[in-house]
Coordinates of C-alpha atoms in Angstrom, one line a residue:
Chain U
X1 CA 24.2 17.1 28.6
X2 CA 23.9 20.5 26.9
X3 CA 20.3 20.3 25.6
X4 CA 17.5 20.9 28.0
X5 CA 14.1 19.1 27.7
X6 CA 12.4 22.3 26.5
X7 CA 15.0 22.8 23.8
X8 CA 14.6 19.2 22.7
X9 CA 11.0 19.8 21.7
X10 CA 12.4 21.8 18.8
X11 CA 13.7 18.5 17.3
X12 CA 10.2 17.0 17.1
X13 CA 8.4 20.2 16.3
X14 CA 8.8 20.2 12.4
X15 CA 7.6 16.7 12.1
X16 CA 4.6 17.2 14.4
X17 CA 3.8 20.5 12.8
X18 CA 3.6 19.1 9.3
X19 CA 1.3 16.3 10.5
X20 CA -0.9 18.7 12.4
X21 CA -1.1 21.0 9.4
X22 CA -1.9 18.4 6.7
X23 CA -3.7 15.7 8.6
X24 CA -5.2 16.9 11.9
X25 CA -6.5 20.3 10.9
X26 CA -8.2 18.9 7.8
X27 CA -10.0 16.3 10.0
X28 CA -11.4 19.1 12.2
X29 CA -12.3 21.0 9.1
X30 CA -14.1 18.0 7.7
X31 CA -16.0 17.7 11.0
X32 CA -17.0 21.4 10.8
X33 CA -17.9 21.3 7.1
X34 CA -20.2 18.4 7.7
X35 CA -22.7 20.8 9.3
X36 CA -22.7 23.0 6.2
X37 CA -24.2 22.9 2.7
X38 CA -21.4 23.6 0.3
X39 CA -22.1 22.9 -3.4
X40 CA -18.9 23.9 -5.1
X41 CA -20.3 23.9 -8.5
X42 CA -23.0 26.4 -7.6
X43 CA -21.1 29.4 -6.1
X44 CA -24.3 31.4 -6.2
X45 CA -25.8 29.2 -3.5
X46 CA -22.8 29.8 -1.2
X47 CA -22.1 28.1 2.1
X48 CA -24.9 27.7 4.6
X49 CA -25.0 26.2 8.1
X50 CA -27.7 23.5 7.9
X51 CA -27.2 21.8 11.3
X52 CA -27.6 18.1 11.2
X53 CA -29.3 17.9 7.8
X54 CA -26.3 16.2 6.2
X55 CA -26.3 13.5 8.8
X56 CA -30.1 13.0 8.6
X57 CA -29.6 12.5 4.8
X58 CA -26.8 10.2 5.5
X59 CA -28.7 7.8 7.7
X60 CA -31.4 7.5 5.0
X61 CA -28.8 7.1 2.3
X62 CA -28.9 3.4 1.3
X63 CA -26.1 3.8 -1.2
X64 CA -23.9 4.9 1.7
X65 CA -24.9 2.1 3.9
X66 CA -24.4 -0.4 1.1
X67 CA -20.9 1.0 0.3
X68 CA -20.0 0.7 4.0
X69 CA -21.1 -2.9 3.9
X70 CA -19.1 -3.5 0.8
X71 CA -16.0 -2.1 2.4
X72 CA -16.5 -4.6 5.2
X73 CA -16.9 -7.5 2.7
X74 CA -13.9 -6.4 0.8
X75 CA -11.7 -5.9 3.9
X76 CA -12.7 -9.2 5.5
X77 CA -12.4 -11.2 2.3
X78 CA -9.1 -9.7 1.2
X79 CA -7.3 -9.7 4.5
X80 CA -8.4 -13.3 5.4
X81 CA -7.2 -14.6 2.0
X82 CA -4.0 -12.6 2.3
X83 CA -3.2 -13.9 5.7
X84 CA -3.7 -17.5 4.5
X85 CA -1.8 -17.1 1.2
X86 CA 1.0 -15.0 2.8
X87 CA 1.5 -17.5 5.7
X88 CA 1.6 -20.5 3.3
X89 CA 4.2 -18.7 1.2
X90 CA 6.2 -17.8 4.3
X91 CA 6.1 -21.4 5.6
X92 CA 7.2 -22.7 2.3
X93 CA 10.1 -20.2 2.0
X94 CA 11.2 -21.0 5.6
X95 CA 11.4 -24.7 4.8
X96 CA 13.9 -26.4 2.5
X97 CA 13.0 -25.4 -1.2
X98 CA 15.0 -24.7 -4.3
X99 CA 15.4 -21.2 -5.7
X100 CA 14.5 -19.6 -2.4
X101 CA 16.0 -16.1 -2.9
X102 CA 14.7 -16.0 -6.4
X103 CA 11.1 -16.6 -5.3
X104 CA 11.5 -14.1 -2.4
X105 CA 12.5 -11.3 -4.8
X106 CA 9.9 -12.2 -7.4
X107 CA 7.1 -12.3 -4.9
X108 CA 7.9 -8.8 -3.7
X109 CA 7.3 -7.2 -7.1
X110 CA 3.5 -7.1 -7.0
X111 CA 3.6 -5.4 -3.5
X112 CA 5.7 -2.6 -4.7
X113 CA 3.9 -1.9 -8.0
X114 CA 2.0 1.3 -8.5
X115 CA -1.6 0.5 -7.3
X116 CA -3.0 2.3 -10.4
X117 CA -0.9 0.0 -12.6
X118 CA -2.1 -3.1 -10.7
X119 CA -5.7 -1.9 -11.5
X120 CA -4.7 -1.4 -15.1
X121 CA -3.1 -4.8 -15.3
X122 CA -6.0 -6.7 -13.8
X123 CA -8.5 -4.8 -15.9
X124 CA -6.7 -5.8 -19.0
X125 CA -6.3 -9.3 -17.8
X126 CA -9.9 -9.8 -16.9
X127 CA -11.6 -7.7 -19.7
X128 CA -14.7 -9.7 -20.8
X129 CA -14.1 -11.5 -24.1
X130 CA -10.4 -10.5 -24.1
X131 CA -9.2 -12.3 -21.0
X132 CA -6.6 -14.9 -21.6
X133 CA -8.3 -16.9 -18.9
X134 CA -11.0 -17.9 -21.3
X135 CA -8.9 -20.1 -23.5
X136 CA -7.0 -21.5 -20.4
X137 CA -10.3 -22.5 -18.7
X138 CA -11.5 -24.0 -22.0
X139 CA -8.3 -26.0 -22.3
X140 CA -8.7 -27.3 -18.7
X141 CA -12.4 -28.0 -19.4
X142 CA -13.6 -25.8 -16.6
X143 CA -17.1 -24.7 -17.5
X144 CA -16.9 -21.1 -16.3
X145 CA -17.9 -18.0 -18.2
X146 CA -14.9 -15.7 -17.7
X147 CA -16.7 -12.6 -18.9
X148 CA -18.6 -12.7 -15.6
X149 CA -15.4 -11.7 -13.7
X150 CA -16.0 -8.0 -14.3
X151 CA -19.7 -7.9 -15.3
X152 CA -21.4 -10.0 -12.7
X153 CA -21.8 -8.1 -9.4
X154 CA -20.7 -11.0 -7.1
X155 CA -17.8 -12.0 -9.3
X156 CA -16.7 -8.4 -9.7
X157 CA -16.2 -8.1 -6.0
X158 CA -14.3 -11.4 -6.2
X159 CA -12.0 -9.9 -8.9
X160 CA -11.3 -6.8 -6.8
X161 CA -10.4 -9.0 -3.8
X162 CA -8.3 -11.3 -6.1
X163 CA -6.3 -8.3 -7.3
X164 CA -5.8 -7.0 -3.7
X165 CA -4.7 -10.5 -2.7
X166 CA -2.3 -10.6 -5.6
X167 CA -0.7 -7.3 -4.5
X168 CA -0.7 -7.7 -0.7
X169 CA -0.1 -11.4 0.1
X170 CA 3.6 -10.8 -0.4
X171 CA 3.5 -8.2 2.4
X172 CA 2.1 -10.8 4.8
X173 CA 4.7 -13.2 3.5
X174 CA 7.6 -10.9 4.4
X175 CA 6.2 -10.1 7.8
X176 CA 5.5 -13.7 8.7
X177 CA 8.9 -14.8 7.3
X178 CA 10.6 -12.4 9.6
X179 CA 8.6 -13.8 12.5
X180 CA 9.2 -17.4 11.7
X181 CA 12.9 -16.8 11.4
X182 CA 12.8 -15.3 14.9
X183 CA 11.7 -18.7 16.4
X184 CA 14.8 -20.4 17.7
X185 CA 15.7 -23.8 16.1
X186 CA 15.9 -25.6 19.4
X187 CA 12.1 -25.3 19.8
X188 CA 11.8 -27.4 16.7
X189 CA 14.6 -29.8 17.7
X190 CA 12.8 -30.4 21.0
X191 CA 9.6 -31.1 19.2
X192 CA 11.3 -33.5 16.8
X193 CA 13.0 -35.3 19.6
X194 CA 9.6 -35.9 21.2
X195 CA 8.5 -37.5 17.9
X196 CA 6.0 -34.8 16.9
X197 CA 4.9 -34.9 13.3
X198 CA 5.4 -31.9 11.0
X199 CA 1.7 -31.3 10.9
X200 CA 1.4 -31.4 14.7
X201 CA 4.4 -29.2 15.2
X202 CA 2.8 -26.6 13.1
X203 CA -0.5 -26.5 14.9
X204 CA 0.8 -26.9 18.4
X205 CA 4.1 -25.0 18.3
X206 CA 4.5 -22.7 15.2
X207 CA 1.0 -21.3 15.1
X208 CA 0.7 -20.3 18.7
X209 CA 4.2 -18.8 18.6
X210 CA 3.4 -16.5 15.6
X211 CA -0.3 -15.9 16.6
X212 CA 0.4 -12.4 18.1
X213 CA 2.3 -11.4 14.9
X214 CA -0.5 -12.8 12.7
X215 CA -2.9 -10.7 14.6
X216 CA -0.9 -7.4 14.3
X217 CA -0.2 -8.0 10.6
X218 CA -3.9 -8.6 10.0
X219 CA -4.7 -5.3 11.8
X220 CA -2.1 -3.5 9.7
X221 CA -3.5 -5.0 6.5
X222 CA -7.1 -4.3 7.5
X223 CA -6.3 -0.6 8.1
X224 CA -4.9 -0.4 4.6
X225 CA -7.6 -2.4 3.0
X226 CA -10.4 -0.3 4.4
X227 CA -9.1 2.8 2.6
X228 CA -8.3 1.0 -0.7
X229 CA -9.1 3.5 -3.4
X230 CA -6.8 3.4 -6.4
X231 CA -7.2 -0.2 -7.2
X232 CA -11.0 -0.3 -7.2
X233 CA -11.2 3.1 -8.9
X234 CA -9.1 1.9 -11.8
X235 CA -10.2 -1.7 -12.0
X236 CA -14.0 -1.3 -11.8
X237 CA -14.5 2.3 -10.7
X238 CA -17.2 0.9 -8.5
X239 CA -19.1 -1.0 -11.1
X240 CA -20.8 -2.9 -12.5
X241 CA -23.6 -0.6 -11.2
X242 CA -22.4 0.0 -7.6
X243 CA -21.4 -3.6 -7.0
X244 CA -17.8 -2.8 -6.0
X245 CA -18.4 0.8 -4.8
X246 CA -16.8 0.9 -1.4
X247 CA -17.1 3.8 1.0
X248 CA -13.8 5.3 -0.1
X249 CA -14.9 5.4 -3.7
X250 CA -18.4 6.7 -2.8
X251 CA -16.9 9.4 -0.6
X252 CA -14.6 10.5 -3.5
X253 CA -17.4 10.5 -6.0
X254 CA -19.6 12.8 -3.9
X255 CA -16.8 15.2 -3.4
X256 CA -15.3 15.2 -6.9
X257 CA -18.0 14.3 -9.3
X258 CA -21.0 15.9 -7.5
X259 CA -18.8 18.5 -5.8
X260 CA -21.2 18.3 -2.8
X261 CA -18.5 19.2 -0.3
X262 CA -20.7 19.5 2.8
X263 CA -22.2 16.1 2.3
X264 CA -18.9 14.6 1.4
X265 CA -17.5 15.9 4.7
X266 CA -20.4 14.3 6.5
X267 CA -19.6 10.9 4.9
X268 CA -15.9 11.4 5.9
X269 CA -17.0 12.2 9.5
X270 CA -19.2 9.1 9.6
X271 CA -16.3 7.0 8.2
X272 CA -14.0 8.4 10.9
X273 CA -16.4 7.5 13.6
X274 CA -17.0 4.0 12.4
X275 CA -13.2 3.5 12.0
X276 CA -12.5 4.9 15.4
X277 CA -15.0 2.5 17.0
X278 CA -13.6 -0.5 15.1
X279 CA -9.9 0.4 15.8
X280 CA -10.4 1.1 19.5
X281 CA -12.4 -2.1 19.7
X282 CA -9.7 -4.1 18.1
X283 CA -6.9 -2.4 20.2
X284 CA -8.9 -3.2 23.3
X285 CA -9.3 -6.8 22.3
X286 CA -5.6 -7.0 21.4
X287 CA -4.5 -5.6 24.8
X288 CA -6.8 -8.0 26.6
X289 CA -5.5 -10.9 24.6
X290 CA -2.0 -9.8 25.5
X291 CA -2.8 -9.8 29.2
X292 CA -4.2 -13.3 29.1
X293 CA -0.9 -14.7 27.8
Chain K
X1 CA 20.5 -42.9 -3.6
X2 CA 18.5 -44.5 -0.9
X3 CA 14.8 -44.2 -0.5
X4 CA 14.8 -41.8 2.4
X5 CA 16.9 -39.3 0.5
X6 CA 14.7 -39.7 -2.5
X7 CA 11.6 -39.0 -0.4
X8 CA 13.2 -35.8 1.0
X9 CA 14.0 -34.6 -2.5
X10 CA 10.5 -35.4 -3.7
X11 CA 9.1 -33.3 -0.9
X12 CA 11.4 -30.4 -1.7
X13 CA 10.4 -30.7 -5.3
X14 CA 6.7 -30.7 -4.4
X15 CA 7.1 -27.6 -2.2
X16 CA 9.1 -25.8 -5.0
X17 CA 6.3 -26.8 -7.4
X18 CA 3.7 -25.0 -5.3
X19 CA 6.0 -21.9 -5.1
X20 CA 6.3 -22.1 -8.9
X21 CA 2.5 -22.1 -9.3
X22 CA 2.4 -19.0 -7.1
X23 CA 5.1 -17.5 -9.2
X24 CA 3.0 -18.0 -12.3
X25 CA 0.0 -16.4 -10.5
X26 CA 2.1 -13.3 -9.5
X27 CA 3.7 -12.9 -12.9
X28 CA 0.7 -13.6 -15.1
X29 CA -0.9 -10.1 -15.1
X30 CA 2.4 -8.4 -15.5
X31 CA 3.4 -10.7 -18.4
X32 CA 0.0 -10.1 -20.0
X33 CA 0.5 -6.3 -19.8
X34 CA 4.0 -6.6 -21.2
X35 CA 2.8 -8.7 -24.1
X36 CA -0.2 -6.3 -24.8
X37 CA 2.2 -3.4 -25.0
X38 CA 4.1 -4.9 -27.9
X39 CA 1.1 -6.1 -29.9
X40 CA -0.4 -4.5 -32.9
X41 CA -3.9 -3.0 -32.3
X42 CA -5.5 -5.8 -34.2
X43 CA -3.9 -8.4 -32.0
X44 CA -4.8 -6.4 -28.8
X45 CA -8.5 -6.8 -29.9
X46 CA -8.4 -10.4 -31.1
X47 CA -11.1 -12.8 -29.9
X48 CA -10.1 -15.3 -28.7
X49 CA -7.2 -13.5 -27.2
X50 CA -3.7 -14.4 -28.4
X51 CA -0.8 -14.5 -26.1
X52 CA 2.2 -13.8 -28.3
X53 CA 2.3 -11.1 -31.0
X54 CA 3.4 -12.4 -34.4
X55 CA 5.9 -9.6 -34.6
X56 CA 6.6 -7.4 -31.6
X57 CA 6.0 -3.7 -32.4
X58 CA 6.9 -0.8 -30.2
X59 CA 4.4 1.7 -31.5
X60 CA 2.7 2.0 -28.1
X61 CA 6.0 3.1 -26.5
X62 CA 6.7 5.6 -29.3
X63 CA 3.2 7.1 -28.9
X64 CA 3.8 7.3 -25.1
X65 CA 7.2 8.9 -25.4
X66 CA 6.0 11.4 -28.0
X67 CA 3.1 12.4 -25.7
X68 CA 4.0 15.9 -24.4
X69 CA 2.7 14.9 -21.0
X70 CA 5.0 12.0 -20.6
X71 CA 8.2 13.8 -20.0
X72 CA 6.5 16.3 -17.7
X73 CA 4.9 13.6 -15.7
X74 CA 8.1 11.6 -15.3
X75 CA 10.0 14.6 -14.2
X76 CA 7.2 15.6 -11.8
X77 CA 7.1 12.2 -10.3
X78 CA 10.8 12.1 -9.7
X79 CA 10.9 15.7 -8.4
X80 CA 7.9 15.4 -6.1
X81 CA 8.8 12.0 -4.7
X82 CA 12.5 12.9 -4.4
X83 CA 12.0 16.2 -2.5
X84 CA 9.2 14.8 -0.3
X85 CA 11.4 11.9 0.6
X86 CA 14.3 14.1 1.4
X87 CA 12.2 16.4 3.6
X88 CA 10.5 13.5 5.4
X89 CA 13.8 11.7 6.1
X90 CA 15.7 14.8 7.4
X91 CA 12.8 16.0 9.6
X92 CA 11.9 12.5 10.6
X93 CA 15.4 11.4 11.5
X94 CA 15.9 14.3 13.9
X95 CA 12.5 13.7 15.5
X96 CA 13.1 10.0 15.7
X97 CA 16.5 10.4 17.4
X98 CA 15.1 12.9 19.9
X99 CA 12.1 10.6 20.7
X100 CA 14.3 7.6 21.1
X101 CA 17.3 9.1 22.9
X102 CA 15.7 11.8 25.1
X103 CA 12.2 10.3 25.3
X104 CA 10.9 13.7 24.0
X105 CA 7.1 13.7 24.3
X106 CA 7.1 10.8 26.6
X107 CA 5.2 7.7 25.6
X108 CA 2.3 9.7 24.3
X109 CA 3.9 11.2 21.2
X110 CA 4.9 8.0 19.4
X111 CA 1.5 6.5 20.0
X112 CA -0.2 9.7 18.8
X113 CA 2.0 9.6 15.7
X114 CA 1.0 6.1 15.0
X115 CA -2.7 7.0 15.2
X116 CA -2.3 9.5 12.4
X117 CA -1.3 6.5 10.2
X118 CA -4.9 5.3 10.6
X119 CA -6.5 8.3 9.0
X120 CA -8.1 7.4 5.7
X121 CA -6.8 9.8 3.0
X122 CA -10.2 10.2 1.5
X123 CA -11.3 11.9 4.7
X124 CA -8.7 14.7 4.7
X125 CA -8.7 15.2 0.9
X126 CA -11.8 17.4 0.8
X127 CA -10.6 20.0 3.3
X128 CA -7.1 20.0 1.8
X129 CA -8.6 20.4 -1.7
X130 CA -10.9 23.3 -0.6
X131 CA -8.1 25.1 1.2
X132 CA -5.7 24.7 -1.7
X133 CA -8.5 25.9 -4.0
X134 CA -9.1 29.0 -1.9
X135 CA -5.4 30.0 -1.7
X136 CA -4.6 29.1 -5.2
X137 CA -2.2 26.3 -4.4
X138 CA -3.8 23.7 -6.6
X139 CA -1.4 22.3 -9.3
X140 CA 1.7 23.4 -7.5
X141 CA 4.7 21.3 -6.4
X142 CA 4.7 22.6 -2.8
X143 CA 1.2 21.3 -2.1
X144 CA 1.9 17.7 -3.1
X145 CA 5.3 17.7 -1.5
X146 CA 4.0 18.9 1.9
X147 CA 1.1 16.5 1.7
X148 CA 3.4 13.5 0.9
X149 CA 5.7 14.4 3.7
X150 CA 2.9 14.5 6.2
X151 CA 1.4 11.2 4.9
X152 CA 4.7 9.4 5.4
X153 CA 6.1 11.2 8.4
X154 CA 4.6 9.1 11.1
X155 CA 5.7 5.8 9.5
X156 CA 9.2 7.1 8.9
X157 CA 9.6 8.3 12.4
X158 CA 8.5 5.0 13.8
X159 CA 10.8 3.2 11.4
X160 CA 13.9 5.3 12.2
X161 CA 13.1 5.1 15.9
X162 CA 13.5 1.3 15.8
X163 CA 16.8 1.7 14.0
X164 CA 18.1 4.3 16.4
X165 CA 17.1 2.0 19.3
X166 CA 19.6 -0.6 18.1
X167 CA 22.4 1.9 18.6
X168 CA 24.3 1.4 21.9
X169 CA 24.2 4.5 24.2
X170 CA 27.8 3.6 25.3
X171 CA 29.1 4.4 21.9
X172 CA 27.7 7.9 22.1
X173 CA 28.8 8.4 25.7
X174 CA 32.4 7.4 24.7
X175 CA 32.3 10.0 21.9
X176 CA 31.0 12.7 24.2
X177 CA 33.8 12.0 26.7
X178 CA 36.2 12.4 23.9
X179 CA 34.8 16.0 23.5
X180 CA 32.4 15.5 20.7
X181 CA 29.5 17.9 20.5
X182 CA 25.8 16.8 20.3
X183 CA 25.5 17.9 16.7
X184 CA 28.9 16.5 15.8
X185 CA 27.9 13.3 17.5
X186 CA 24.8 13.0 15.5
X187 CA 26.5 13.5 12.2
X188 CA 29.8 11.7 12.8
X189 CA 28.8 8.7 15.0
X190 CA 25.0 8.1 14.9
X191 CA 24.3 8.7 11.2
X192 CA 27.0 6.5 9.7
X193 CA 25.9 3.6 12.0
X194 CA 22.2 3.9 11.1
X195 CA 22.7 4.6 7.4
X196 CA 21.3 1.3 6.3
X197 CA 18.2 2.1 8.3
X198 CA 17.9 5.5 6.8
X199 CA 18.4 4.0 3.3
X200 CA 15.6 1.6 4.0
X201 CA 13.2 4.3 5.3
X202 CA 14.1 6.5 2.3
X203 CA 13.5 3.8 -0.1
X204 CA 10.1 3.0 1.3
X205 CA 9.1 6.6 1.5
X206 CA 10.1 7.2 -2.1
X207 CA 8.2 4.2 -3.4
X208 CA 5.1 5.2 -1.4
X209 CA 5.2 8.8 -2.8
X210 CA 5.8 7.4 -6.3
X211 CA 2.8 5.1 -6.1
X212 CA 0.4 7.6 -4.5
X213 CA -2.7 8.3 -6.7
X214 CA -5.6 9.8 -4.7
X215 CA -3.9 13.1 -3.7
X216 CA -2.1 13.3 -7.0
X217 CA -5.3 13.0 -9.0
X218 CA -7.2 15.6 -7.0
X219 CA -4.5 18.1 -6.2
X220 CA -2.5 18.2 -9.5
X221 CA -3.3 19.7 -12.8
X222 CA -1.6 19.8 -16.2
X223 CA 1.7 21.2 -14.7
X224 CA 2.3 18.8 -11.8
X225 CA 0.6 15.6 -13.1
X226 CA 2.5 12.5 -11.9
X227 CA 3.0 9.2 -13.6
X228 CA 0.1 7.3 -12.0
X229 CA -2.2 10.2 -12.9
X230 CA -1.0 10.1 -16.5
X231 CA -1.5 6.3 -16.7
X232 CA -5.0 6.7 -15.3
X233 CA -6.0 9.2 -18.0
X234 CA -5.2 6.6 -20.6
X235 CA -7.7 4.3 -18.8
X236 CA -10.6 6.7 -18.8
X237 CA -10.1 8.8 -21.9
X238 CA -9.1 6.3 -24.5
X239 CA -10.1 3.1 -22.9
X240 CA -9.6 1.3 -26.2
X241 CA -5.9 2.0 -26.6
X242 CA -4.8 -0.9 -24.6
X243 CA -1.3 -0.7 -26.0
X244 CA -0.8 2.8 -24.7
X245 CA -2.4 1.8 -21.3
X246 CA 0.0 -1.1 -20.9
X247 CA 3.1 0.8 -22.1
X248 CA 2.4 3.6 -19.7
X249 CA 1.7 1.2 -16.8
X250 CA 4.9 -0.6 -17.4
X251 CA 7.0 2.4 -17.7
X252 CA 5.7 4.0 -14.6
X253 CA 6.2 0.8 -12.6
X254 CA 9.6 0.1 -14.0
X255 CA 11.6 2.3 -11.6
X256 CA 9.8 0.8 -8.6
X257 CA 10.4 -2.8 -9.8
X258 CA 14.1 -2.1 -10.4
X259 CA 14.4 -0.5 -6.9
X260 CA 12.6 -3.5 -5.4
X261 CA 14.9 -6.0 -7.0
X262 CA 18.1 -4.2 -6.4
X263 CA 17.5 -3.1 -2.8
X264 CA 15.4 -6.0 -1.7
X265 CA 17.4 -6.5 1.5
X266 CA 16.8 -2.9 2.6
X267 CA 13.1 -3.0 1.8
X268 CA 12.6 -6.2 3.8
X269 CA 14.5 -4.8 6.8
X270 CA 12.5 -1.5 6.6
X271 CA 9.1 -3.1 6.2
X272 CA 9.6 -5.6 9.0
X273 CA 11.4 -3.2 11.5
X274 CA 8.7 -0.7 11.5
X275 CA 5.7 -2.7 12.3
X276 CA 6.4 -6.1 13.8
X277 CA 8.1 -4.8 16.9

């Protein structure tokens, strides 16, 4: 072979370089900036080294802690619902139904839509007093005040989760469908021969077979859900009050409405640390789960 | 028809019915936006809300198309997403081939690449913004294009790697014996075979760039504003013009929806290849 190992590094260099430049260096910069005071709107104050002051402020910042907790609520709520809805859809589409390919394509549309537009669509759809759900609920005699959906703190979080489920359940569906199709038919034939019911086959055969895939799809989705920004920003922009202000939105607001760049970097650093702990914890558990099998 | 057959048909019908309910759930907000975009302002504001306009009007679309920012944003979105996709695919394909065929970087490199996918964009945006602000790169095409390439690079390399992995080495060896050079081999043998994979990766990359909002809203200005940013300005500025909001949302989603429907097969293969394995 003409190309030597050293020369081959040139092939991966551009790709690696661009990632280092745009992603890794900024992370280090954020880490460094978190020890500085850097109010962008007051250039007269300049940039000062203030040691751990930002982090001290952070630990006492209840808004930050609450936003972190809301991110957890959102992520758990959305990902769990998406896993259930997506898996049900995949199971239905795997079985014998009419209009299969039509449904498959139609269900993919929400997933590919611009997240900003998903926010716009749900905002218009749920606007208090103007939501078409009001008349529908009235017609069905469901006593529910639909104006709560964006104005009541608890229901607002529900609405944001609902919109996320609307957009991302199809992703789980596609992934699970690919996995279900990978299960050889003779597994099912054998089960049928043994006289196992459909219900029992699902719990004892299908579910254990796709469990590793379920887990990895859930991890993928959780990683995306934690950093959800566009959807929340457009749908509720964190409101009512701070009821749906997740850590991504809070971080953004500190940086780009208060222009407090030092403190924003401290928030970013804290988020990175929390995420790293969670991700490595999850990976550790995943690898241990893999060994047991 | 005997009763067993009837029972099977009933069950199929029942399952299809559930799917139909989901279909309604997935379509409802889109349909509502589409209907809002063709209502007169009075109808947009009606309480209780009305579903169907008495007479469809297209004023919202006309207002949108006449907005001087509309053409700019559309061209910007196409240009930025297109160039970023092209750069990502070319650089990514070479890197992916090298990683897959020569094990460049060993086992470490692909895993490190995957880790960069986990970085929350909000974390890197402050330093990128500050740097761009200092060197006067804000509101330029280059900035957004490079950022988008970096954001998608790891995913695209992983995706393409799994497509290259399906290519038998024997095929390449046979071509080498016939006197084909490395470069010639890559372009004449490897690329044509993995073209569907490249198309899938390109499609996904393009859609992700097209949809991106956070970096677009912070790093662009009036010259390089993209479609999602334009749509978002209608939400905040004139929150009451729901027709314009809807029209802009639909128009900016339309290309993505069309791509999804037409290239559904590629999308599915791309999405499932990259991550399940």
